[in-house]
Each structure stands twice: as C-alpha cells, then as structure tokens.
C-alpha cells in the first residue's frame, strides 16, 4: 500500500512538472496532453487501489472488539480528505501547479 501511495505522489509531482495539457492549455502538438493524461490516470489508479486496500488492511490489523470503530474512523478520515480536496482546486485558479504540488 505504501508503494501505491509513493507512486501516486510521484505521479502528482510529475503532473505538476509536465504542466496542463487540458482543453484550455492551448498546446499545439497534443503529446504533452497525452502524457499529462497518462500520468494523471496512473496516479488515480494507484490512489484508488490504496484506498480499497486500506479497508482490507484495517479490517485485518484491528482487533475484533474495535474493528467496527476503527473502520468507521478510517472511512471518516478518507471522506474528510475527499471533501477538502476539491477546495484545493480553487488554488489552481492562481497557478495550475499548486494542487498537484500539495497533493504530491
């Protein structure tokens, strides 16, 4: 799971270095946009796998008497992060590299 999160962090940092590549970037060739999309997809897949693995790992590690509370706490923290992360996109209005640098 740590390896997945490290790959996702590296993909986030690489996306900040590669730059935009979206519809509004005005890039000519399209190669940069394809690289940006591939790196973003790799990061998203790694984060999704780590998120799913977190449930399995916490269910295996936690003792039976606190398993439900521990799973609920893990889920709550993950949901709070999911709730706050779109707010970081507002910082991307000033500089498109800021969200990727913070997430990475």
Tab-separated table of N, CA, C and O in Angstrom:
chain	number	residue	atom	x	y	z
A	1	UNK	N	0.828	-1.181	0.000
A	1	UNK	CA	0.000	0.000	0.000
A	1	UNK	C	0.874	1.248	0.000
A	1	UNK	O	0.538	2.228	-0.642
A	2	UNK	N	1.988	1.194	0.715
A	2	UNK	CA	2.895	2.337	0.727
A	2	UNK	C	3.479	2.586	-0.653
A	2	UNK	O	3.644	3.734	-1.062
A	3	UNK	N	3.778	1.512	-1.363
A	3	UNK	CA	4.320	1.663	-2.710
A	3	UNK	C	3.302	2.331	-3.637
A	3	UNK	O	3.666	3.180	-4.457
A	4	UNK	N	2.042	1.961	-3.495
A	4	UNK	CA	0.999	2.595	-4.311
A	4	UNK	C	0.902	4.085	-4.017
A	4	UNK	O	0.767	4.902	-4.932
A	5	UNK	N	0.978	4.443	-2.741
A	5	UNK	CA	0.896	5.854	-2.376
A	5	UNK	C	2.131	6.620	-2.839
A	5	UNK	O	2.025	7.789	-3.239
A	6	UNK	N	3.296	5.983	-2.814
A	6	UNK	CA	4.502	6.638	-3.321
A	6	UNK	C	4.426	6.852	-4.830
A	6	UNK	O	4.822	7.910	-5.332
A	7	UNK	N	3.911	5.875	-5.554
A	7	UNK	CA	3.751	6.033	-6.999
A	7	UNK	C	2.735	7.134	-7.296
A	7	UNK	O	2.926	7.953	-8.202
A	8	UNK	N	1.656	7.183	-6.510
A	8	UNK	CA	0.651	8.230	-6.708
A	8	UNK	C	1.237	9.609	-6.423
A	8	UNK	O	0.964	10.574	-7.149
A	9	UNK	N	2.053	9.727	-5.377
A	9	UNK	CA	2.689	11.004	-5.063
A	9	UNK	C	3.662	11.412	-6.168
A	9	UNK	O	3.716	12.588	-6.563
A	10	UNK	N	4.419	10.448	-6.679
A	10	UNK	CA	5.336	10.742	-7.773
A	10	UNK	C	4.575	11.159	-9.033
A	10	UNK	O	5.000	12.063	-9.758
A	11	UNK	N	3.437	10.522	-9.276
A	11	UNK	CA	2.619	10.890	-10.439
A	11	UNK	C	2.062	12.291	-10.272
A	11	UNK	O	2.004	13.061	-11.240
A	12	UNK	N	1.672	12.651	-9.061
A	12	UNK	CA	1.168	14.006	-8.809
A	12	UNK	C	2.271	15.033	-9.046
A	12	UNK	O	2.039	16.070	-9.663
A	13	UNK	N	3.454	14.743	-8.537
A	13	UNK	CA	4.575	15.663	-8.733
A	13	UNK	C	4.955	15.750	-10.208
A	13	UNK	O	5.243	16.839	-10.721
A	14	UNK	N	4.932	14.625	-10.903
A	14	UNK	CA	5.257	14.627	-12.329
A	14	UNK	C	4.215	15.393	-13.134
A	14	UNK	O	4.551	16.059	-14.115
A	15	UNK	N	2.971	15.322	-12.723
A	15	UNK	CA	1.914	16.058	-13.414
A	15	UNK	C	2.119	17.559	-13.264
A	15	UNK	O	1.865	18.325	-14.189
A	16	UNK	N	2.609	17.976	-12.090
A	16	UNK	CA	2.890	19.397	-11.885
A	16	UNK	C	4.042	19.850	-12.779
A	16	UNK	O	4.030	20.966	-13.290
A	17	UNK	N	5.014	18.977	-12.995
A	17	UNK	CA	6.160	19.323	-13.834
A	17	UNK	C	5.763	19.335	-15.310
A	17	UNK	O	6.148	20.237	-16.052
A	18	UNK	N	4.980	18.348	-15.728
A	18	UNK	CA	4.573	18.254	-17.134
A	18	UNK	C	3.690	19.433	-17.505
A	18	UNK	O	3.755	19.952	-18.597
A	19	UNK	N	2.859	19.881	-16.574
A	19	UNK	CA	2.003	21.028	-16.839
A	19	UNK	C	0.625	20.618	-17.277
A	19	UNK	O	0.268	19.443	-17.238
A	20	UNK	N	-0.139	21.622	-17.719
A	20	UNK	CA	-1.544	21.465	-18.066
A	20	UNK	C	-1.824	20.349	-19.031
A	20	UNK	O	-1.748	19.192	-18.710
A	21	UNK	N	-2.135	20.672	-20.226
A	21	UNK	CA	-2.489	19.651	-21.195
A	21	UNK	C	-3.984	19.496	-21.330
A	21	UNK	O	-4.455	18.677	-22.082
A	22	UNK	N	-4.750	20.289	-20.600
A	22	UNK	CA	-6.202	20.231	-20.699
A	22	UNK	C	-6.693	20.991	-21.905
A	22	UNK	O	-5.930	21.470	-22.739
A	23	UNK	N	-7.998	21.152	-22.017
A	23	UNK	CA	-8.599	21.787	-23.180
A	23	UNK	C	-8.221	23.256	-23.272
A	23	UNK	O	-8.069	23.795	-24.347
A	24	UNK	N	-8.026	23.918	-22.149
A	24	UNK	CA	-7.729	25.340	-22.168
A	24	UNK	C	-6.251	25.657	-22.206
A	24	UNK	O	-5.861	26.804	-22.091
A	25	UNK	N	-5.377	24.681	-22.348
A	25	UNK	CA	-3.946	24.950	-22.261
A	25	UNK	C	-3.399	25.567	-23.541
A	25	UNK	O	-2.372	26.224	-23.512
A	26	UNK	N	-4.045	25.348	-24.658
A	26	UNK	CA	-3.597	25.953	-25.898
A	26	UNK	C	-2.368	25.306	-26.479
A	26	UNK	O	-1.716	25.859	-27.346
A	27	UNK	N	-1.993	24.138	-25.998
A	27	UNK	CA	-0.815	23.434	-26.512
A	27	UNK	C	-1.055	22.970	-27.933
A	27	UNK	O	-2.169	22.658	-28.323
A	28	UNK	N	0.016	22.928	-28.705
A	28	UNK	CA	-0.149	22.617	-30.110
A	28	UNK	C	-0.171	21.140	-30.429
A	28	UNK	O	-1.109	20.632	-31.020
A	29	UNK	N	0.870	20.394	-30.035
A	29	UNK	CA	1.062	19.047	-30.541
A	29	UNK	C	0.146	17.997	-29.969
A	29	UNK	O	-0.197	17.051	-30.631
A	30	UNK	N	-0.232	18.104	-28.721
A	30	UNK	CA	-1.082	17.091	-28.124
A	30	UNK	C	-0.302	16.019	-27.401
A	30	UNK	O	-0.855	15.253	-26.641
A	31	UNK	N	1.016	15.940	-27.644
A	31	UNK	CA	1.822	14.944	-26.954
A	31	UNK	C	1.918	15.215	-25.473
A	31	UNK	O	1.901	14.306	-24.650
A	32	UNK	N	2.036	16.491	-25.134
A	32	UNK	CA	2.106	16.876	-23.725
A	32	UNK	C	0.788	16.576	-23.012
A	32	UNK	O	0.791	16.127	-21.870
A	33	UNK	N	-0.321	16.783	-23.685
A	33	UNK	CA	-1.624	16.485	-23.096
A	33	UNK	C	-1.820	14.999	-22.871
A	33	UNK	O	-2.392	14.582	-21.870
A	34	UNK	N	-1.326	14.182	-23.798
A	34	UNK	CA	-1.435	12.733	-23.643
A	34	UNK	C	-0.577	12.241	-22.488
A	34	UNK	O	-0.990	11.370	-21.719
A	35	UNK	N	0.615	12.804	-22.331
A	35	UNK	CA	1.484	12.437	-21.220
A	35	UNK	C	0.858	12.855	-19.895
A	35	UNK	O	0.874	12.105	-18.919
A	36	UNK	N	0.285	14.032	-19.876
A	36	UNK	CA	-0.401	14.529	-18.675
A	36	UNK	C	-1.557	13.601	-18.302
A	36	UNK	O	-1.729	13.249	-17.132
A	37	UNK	N	-2.334	13.182	-19.278
A	37	UNK	CA	-3.469	12.292	-19.019
A	37	UNK	C	-2.999	10.924	-18.535
A	37	UNK	O	-3.598	10.342	-17.622
A	38	UNK	N	-1.926	10.412	-19.110
A	38	UNK	CA	-1.415	9.098	-18.698
A	38	UNK	C	-0.885	9.124	-17.269
A	38	UNK	O	-1.154	8.221	-16.471
A	39	UNK	N	-0.145	10.172	-16.934
A	39	UNK	CA	0.402	10.281	-15.583
A	39	UNK	C	-0.725	10.492	-14.575
A	39	UNK	O	-0.720	9.905	-13.482
A	40	UNK	N	-1.712	11.300	-14.923
A	40	UNK	CA	-2.856	11.523	-14.034
A	40	UNK	C	-3.648	10.239	-13.805
A	40	UNK	O	-4.077	9.948	-12.689
A	41	UNK	N	-3.818	9.468	-14.856
A	41	UNK	CA	-4.535	8.199	-14.738
A	41	UNK	C	-3.769	7.214	-13.860
A	41	UNK	O	-4.366	6.529	-13.021
A	42	UNK	N	-2.459	7.155	-14.018
A	42	UNK	CA	-1.637	6.290	-13.174
A	42	UNK	C	-1.780	6.673	-11.704
A	42	UNK	O	-1.964	5.814	-10.838
A	43	UNK	N	-1.732	7.961	-11.413
A	43	UNK	CA	-1.897	8.421	-10.034
A	43	UNK	C	-3.274	8.094	-9.482
A	43	UNK	O	-3.404	7.665	-8.327
A	44	UNK	N	-4.300	8.273	-10.283
A	44	UNK	CA	-5.664	7.985	-9.844
A	44	UNK	C	-5.861	6.502	-9.554
A	44	UNK	O	-6.476	6.126	-8.552
A	45	UNK	N	-5.312	5.660	-10.411
A	45	UNK	CA	-5.431	4.209	-10.211
A	45	UNK	C	-4.707	3.792	-8.932
A	45	UNK	O	-5.231	3.002	-8.140
A	46	UNK	N	-3.519	4.331	-8.709
A	46	UNK	CA	-2.757	3.973	-7.507
A	46	UNK	C	-3.462	4.430	-6.241
A	46	UNK	O	-3.510	3.694	-5.247
A	47	UNK	N	-4.027	5.620	-6.254
A	47	UNK	CA	-4.749	6.110	-5.080
A	47	UNK	C	-6.002	5.275	-4.831
A	47	UNK	O	-6.324	4.940	-3.684
A	48	UNK	N	-6.708	4.904	-5.884
A	48	UNK	CA	-7.905	4.077	-5.724
A	48	UNK	C	-7.568	2.702	-5.161
A	48	UNK	O	-8.291	2.183	-4.295
A	49	UNK	N	-6.474	2.117	-5.630
A	49	UNK	CA	-6.055	0.813	-5.097
A	49	UNK	C	-5.649	0.925	-3.629
A	49	UNK	O	-5.971	0.045	-2.825
A	50	UNK	N	-4.945	1.980	-3.281
A	50	UNK	CA	-4.540	2.165	-1.887
A	50	UNK	C	-5.754	2.421	-0.996
A	50	UNK	O	-5.810	1.949	0.143
A	51	UNK	N	-6.739	3.145	-1.508
A	51	UNK	CA	-7.956	3.419	-0.749
A	51	UNK	C	-8.705	2.114	-0.455
A	51	UNK	O	-9.120	1.863	0.676
A	52	UNK	N	-8.830	1.277	-1.470
A	52	UNK	CA	-9.506	-0.013	-1.271
A	52	UNK	C	-8.684	-0.924	-0.374
A	52	UNK	O	-9.237	-1.646	0.470
A	53	UNK	N	-7.382	-0.893	-0.534
A	53	UNK	CA	-6.514	-1.708	0.305
A	53	UNK	C	-6.521	-1.276	1.760
A	53	UNK	O	-6.278	-2.084	2.662
A	54	UNK	N	-6.803	-0.003	2.004
A	54	UNK	CA	-6.883	0.494	3.373
A	54	UNK	C	-7.994	-0.166	4.159
A	54	UNK	O	-7.836	-0.462	5.357
A	55	UNK	N	-9.113	-0.407	3.513
A	55	UNK	CA	-10.220	-1.100	4.180
A	55	UNK	C	-9.843	-2.544	4.520
A	55	UNK	O	-10.111	-3.026	5.612
A	56	UNK	N	-9.200	-3.216	3.580
A	56	UNK	CA	-8.817	-4.605	3.808
A	56	UNK	C	-7.755	-4.690	4.900
A	56	UNK	O	-7.843	-5.517	5.813
A	57	UNK	N	-6.766	-3.811	4.824
A	57	UNK	CA	-5.687	-3.825	5.807
A	57	UNK	C	-6.190	-3.505	7.205
A	57	UNK	O	-5.844	-4.181	8.175
A	58	UNK	N	-7.033	-2.475	7.318
A	58	UNK	CA	-7.523	-2.107	8.651
A	58	UNK	C	-8.444	-3.182	9.223
A	58	UNK	O	-8.467	-3.404	10.436
A	59	UNK	N	-9.161	-3.885	8.386
A	59	UNK	CA	-10.007	-4.972	8.887
A	59	UNK	C	-9.160	-6.142	9.383
A	59	UNK	O	-9.546	-6.842	10.326
A	60	UNK	N	-8.006	-6.353	8.782
A	60	UNK	CA	-7.139	-7.444	9.198
A	60	UNK	C	-6.304	-7.091	10.423
A	60	UNK	O	-6.010	-7.949	11.247
A	61	UNK	N	-5.910	-5.838	10.560
A	61	UNK	CA	-4.984	-5.435	11.616
A	61	UNK	C	-5.709	-5.169	12.935
A	61	UNK	O	-5.198	-5.494	14.008
A	62	UNK	N	-6.882	-4.585	12.852
A	62	UNK	CA	-7.577	-4.178	14.076
A	62	UNK	C	-8.160	-5.381	14.821
A	62	UNK	O	-8.663	-6.316	14.197
A	63	UNK	N	-8.108	-5.338	16.161
A	63	UNK	CA	-8.735	-6.404	16.944
A	63	UNK	C	-10.253	-6.405	16.760
A	63	UNK	O	-10.856	-5.399	16.396
A	64	UNK	N	-10.865	-7.529	17.039
A	64	UNK	CA	-12.291	-7.698	16.791
A	64	UNK	C	-13.147	-6.703	17.553
A	64	UNK	O	-14.119	-6.169	17.013
A	65	UNK	N	-12.795	-6.409	18.791
A	65	UNK	CA	-13.651	-5.555	19.613
A	65	UNK	C	-13.649	-4.092	19.174
A	65	UNK	O	-14.571	-3.347	19.502
A	66	UNK	N	-12.651	-3.641	18.426
A	66	UNK	CA	-12.627	-2.257	17.959
A	66	UNK	C	-12.639	-2.155	16.432
A	66	UNK	O	-12.437	-1.078	15.881
A	67	UNK	N	-12.877	-3.258	15.766
A	67	UNK	CA	-12.807	-3.276	14.303
A	67	UNK	C	-13.825	-2.337	13.667
A	67	UNK	O	-13.498	-1.568	12.762
A	68	UNK	N	-15.052	-2.357	14.128
A	68	UNK	CA	-16.090	-1.501	13.527
A	68	UNK	C	-15.770	-0.030	13.745
A	68	UNK	O	-15.894	0.791	12.832
A	69	UNK	N	-15.325	0.312	14.944
A	69	UNK	CA	-14.973	1.709	15.232
A	69	UNK	C	-13.764	2.131	14.415
A	69	UNK	O	-13.715	3.246	13.882
A	70	UNK	N	-12.773	1.259	14.304
A	70	UNK	CA	-11.581	1.572	13.516
A	70	UNK	C	-11.886	1.748	12.048
A	70	UNK	O	-11.372	2.666	11.404
A	71	UNK	N	-12.717	0.872	11.489
A	71	UNK	CA	-13.108	1.019	10.086
A	71	UNK	C	-13.896	2.301	9.861
A	71	UNK	O	-13.724	2.983	8.855
A	72	UNK	N	-14.756	2.640	10.814
A	72	UNK	CA	-15.526	3.883	10.694
A	72	UNK	C	-14.608	5.097	10.749
A	72	UNK	O	-14.796	6.062	10.001
A	73	UNK	N	-13.601	5.056	11.617
A	73	UNK	CA	-12.663	6.165	11.720
A	73	UNK	C	-11.835	6.300	10.444
A	73	UNK	O	-11.651	7.418	9.931
A	74	UNK	N	-11.356	5.181	9.914
A	74	UNK	CA	-10.607	5.209	8.646
A	74	UNK	C	-11.473	5.764	7.514
A	74	UNK	O	-11.017	6.573	6.704
A	75	UNK	N	-12.702	5.343	7.472
A	75	UNK	CA	-13.616	5.826	6.441
A	75	UNK	C	-13.893	7.319	6.599
A	75	UNK	O	-13.929	8.064	5.618
A	76	UNK	N	-14.066	7.755	7.830
A	76	UNK	CA	-14.363	9.167	8.075
A	76	UNK	C	-13.194	10.054	7.668
A	76	UNK	O	-13.392	11.095	7.033
A	77	UNK	N	-11.984	9.662	8.009
A	77	UNK	CA	-10.813	10.452	7.643
A	77	UNK	C	-10.662	10.497	6.121
A	77	UNK	O	-10.345	11.546	5.549
A	78	UNK	N	-10.905	9.379	5.452
A	78	UNK	CA	-10.822	9.356	3.994
A	78	UNK	C	-11.881	10.254	3.365
A	78	UNK	O	-11.617	10.958	2.390
A	79	UNK	N	-13.069	10.255	3.934
A	79	UNK	CA	-14.139	11.109	3.392
A	79	UNK	C	-13.855	12.581	3.631
A	79	UNK	O	-14.179	13.420	2.788
A	80	UNK	N	-13.248	12.916	4.765
A	80	UNK	CA	-12.891	14.310	5.021
A	80	UNK	C	-11.855	14.778	4.004
A	80	UNK	O	-11.945	15.891	3.465
A	81	UNK	N	-10.876	13.921	3.722
A	81	UNK	CA	-9.898	14.258	2.690
A	81	UNK	C	-10.541	14.421	1.323
A	81	UNK	O	-10.197	15.331	0.569
A	82	UNK	N	-11.492	13.562	1.016
A	82	UNK	CA	-12.212	13.683	-0.249
A	82	UNK	C	-13.081	14.926	-0.313
A	82	UNK	O	-13.298	15.493	-1.381
A	83	UNK	N	-13.555	15.364	0.843
A	83	UNK	CA	-14.373	16.573	0.901
A	83	UNK	C	-13.513	17.821	0.738
A	83	UNK	O	-13.911	18.779	0.072
A	84	UNK	N	-12.329	17.825	1.331
A	84	UNK	CA	-11.489	19.011	1.303
A	84	UNK	C	-10.660	19.144	0.027
A	84	UNK	O	-10.256	20.252	-0.330
A	85	UNK	N	-10.399	18.045	-0.653
A	85	UNK	CA	-9.528	18.120	-1.819
A	85	UNK	C	-10.079	18.980	-2.963
A	85	UNK	O	-9.291	19.673	-3.610
A	86	UNK	N	-11.381	18.998	-3.240
A	86	UNK	CA	-11.844	19.911	-4.296
A	86	UNK	C	-11.629	21.383	-3.955
A	86	UNK	O	-11.481	22.211	-4.853
A	87	UNK	N	-11.580	21.705	-2.671
A	87	UNK	CA	-11.315	23.091	-2.303
A	87	UNK	C	-9.905	23.508	-2.707
A	87	UNK	O	-9.644	24.681	-2.966
A	88	UNK	N	-9.010	22.540	-2.769
A	88	UNK	CA	-7.651	22.829	-3.198
A	88	UNK	C	-7.609	23.207	-4.673
A	88	UNK	O	-6.696	23.914	-5.109
A	89	UNK	N	-8.588	22.766	-5.423
A	89	UNK	CA	-8.637	23.143	-6.843
A	89	UNK	C	-8.841	24.642	-7.021
A	89	UNK	O	-8.460	25.202	-8.043
A	90	UNK	N	-9.434	25.286	-6.040
A	90	UNK	CA	-9.589	26.736	-6.123
A	90	UNK	C	-8.235	27.430	-6.134
A	90	UNK	O	-8.087	28.494	-6.729
A	91	UNK	N	-7.251	26.832	-5.478
A	91	UNK	CA	-5.898	27.383	-5.525
A	91	UNK	C	-5.306	27.231	-6.920
A	91	UNK	O	-4.396	27.966	-7.290
A	92	UNK	N	-5.810	26.285	-7.688
A	92	UNK	CA	-5.336	26.085	-9.044
A	92	UNK	C	-5.729	27.203	-9.991
A	92	UNK	O	-5.197	27.296	-11.095
A	93	UNK	N	-6.670	28.057	-9.583
A	93	UNK	CA	-7.027	29.199	-10.412
A	93	UNK	C	-5.870	30.192	-10.512
A	93	UNK	O	-5.702	30.854	-11.523
A	94	UNK	N	-5.101	30.287	-9.451
A	94	UNK	CA	-3.955	31.200	-9.455
A	94	UNK	C	-2.748	30.576	-10.145
A	94	UNK	O	-2.029	31.249	-10.865
A	95	UNK	N	-2.509	29.319	-9.877
A	95	UNK	CA	-1.391	28.602	-10.507
A	95	UNK	C	-1.810	27.143	-10.674
A	95	UNK	O	-2.162	26.487	-9.686
A	96	UNK	N	-1.762	26.615	-11.898
A	96	UNK	CA	-2.222	25.234	-12.100
A	96	UNK	C	-1.317	24.184	-11.456
A	96	UNK	O	-1.702	23.041	-11.333
A	97	UNK	N	-0.137	24.589	-10.994
A	97	UNK	CA	0.792	23.631	-10.399
A	97	UNK	C	0.561	23.430	-8.902
A	97	UNK	O	1.041	22.457	-8.329
A	98	UNK	N	-0.171	24.341	-8.270
A	98	UNK	CA	-0.352	24.281	-6.804
A	98	UNK	C	-1.084	23.017	-6.338
A	98	UNK	O	-0.602	22.335	-5.438
A	99	UNK	N	-2.224	22.640	-6.909
A	99	UNK	CA	-2.900	21.431	-6.408
A	99	UNK	C	-2.047	20.176	-6.514
A	99	UNK	O	-2.003	19.369	-5.591
A	100	UNK	N	-1.329	20.036	-7.630
A	100	UNK	CA	-0.508	18.845	-7.805
A	100	UNK	C	0.663	18.833	-6.818
A	100	UNK	O	1.065	17.795	-6.333
A	101	UNK	N	1.221	20.000	-6.538
A	101	UNK	CA	2.345	20.083	-5.609
A	101	UNK	C	1.896	19.735	-4.194
A	101	UNK	O	2.599	19.051	-3.451
A	102	UNK	N	0.707	20.176	-3.796
A	102	UNK	CA	0.216	19.891	-2.447
A	102	UNK	C	-0.206	18.420	-2.328
A	102	UNK	O	0.116	17.753	-1.353
A	103	UNK	N	-0.917	17.902	-3.330
A	103	UNK	CA	-1.352	16.502	-3.277
A	103	UNK	C	-0.177	15.553	-3.376
A	103	UNK	O	-0.210	14.451	-2.830
A	104	UNK	N	0.859	15.929	-4.108
A	104	UNK	CA	2.008	15.061	-4.299
A	104	UNK	C	2.912	15.102	-3.120
A	104	UNK	O	3.575	14.230	-2.711
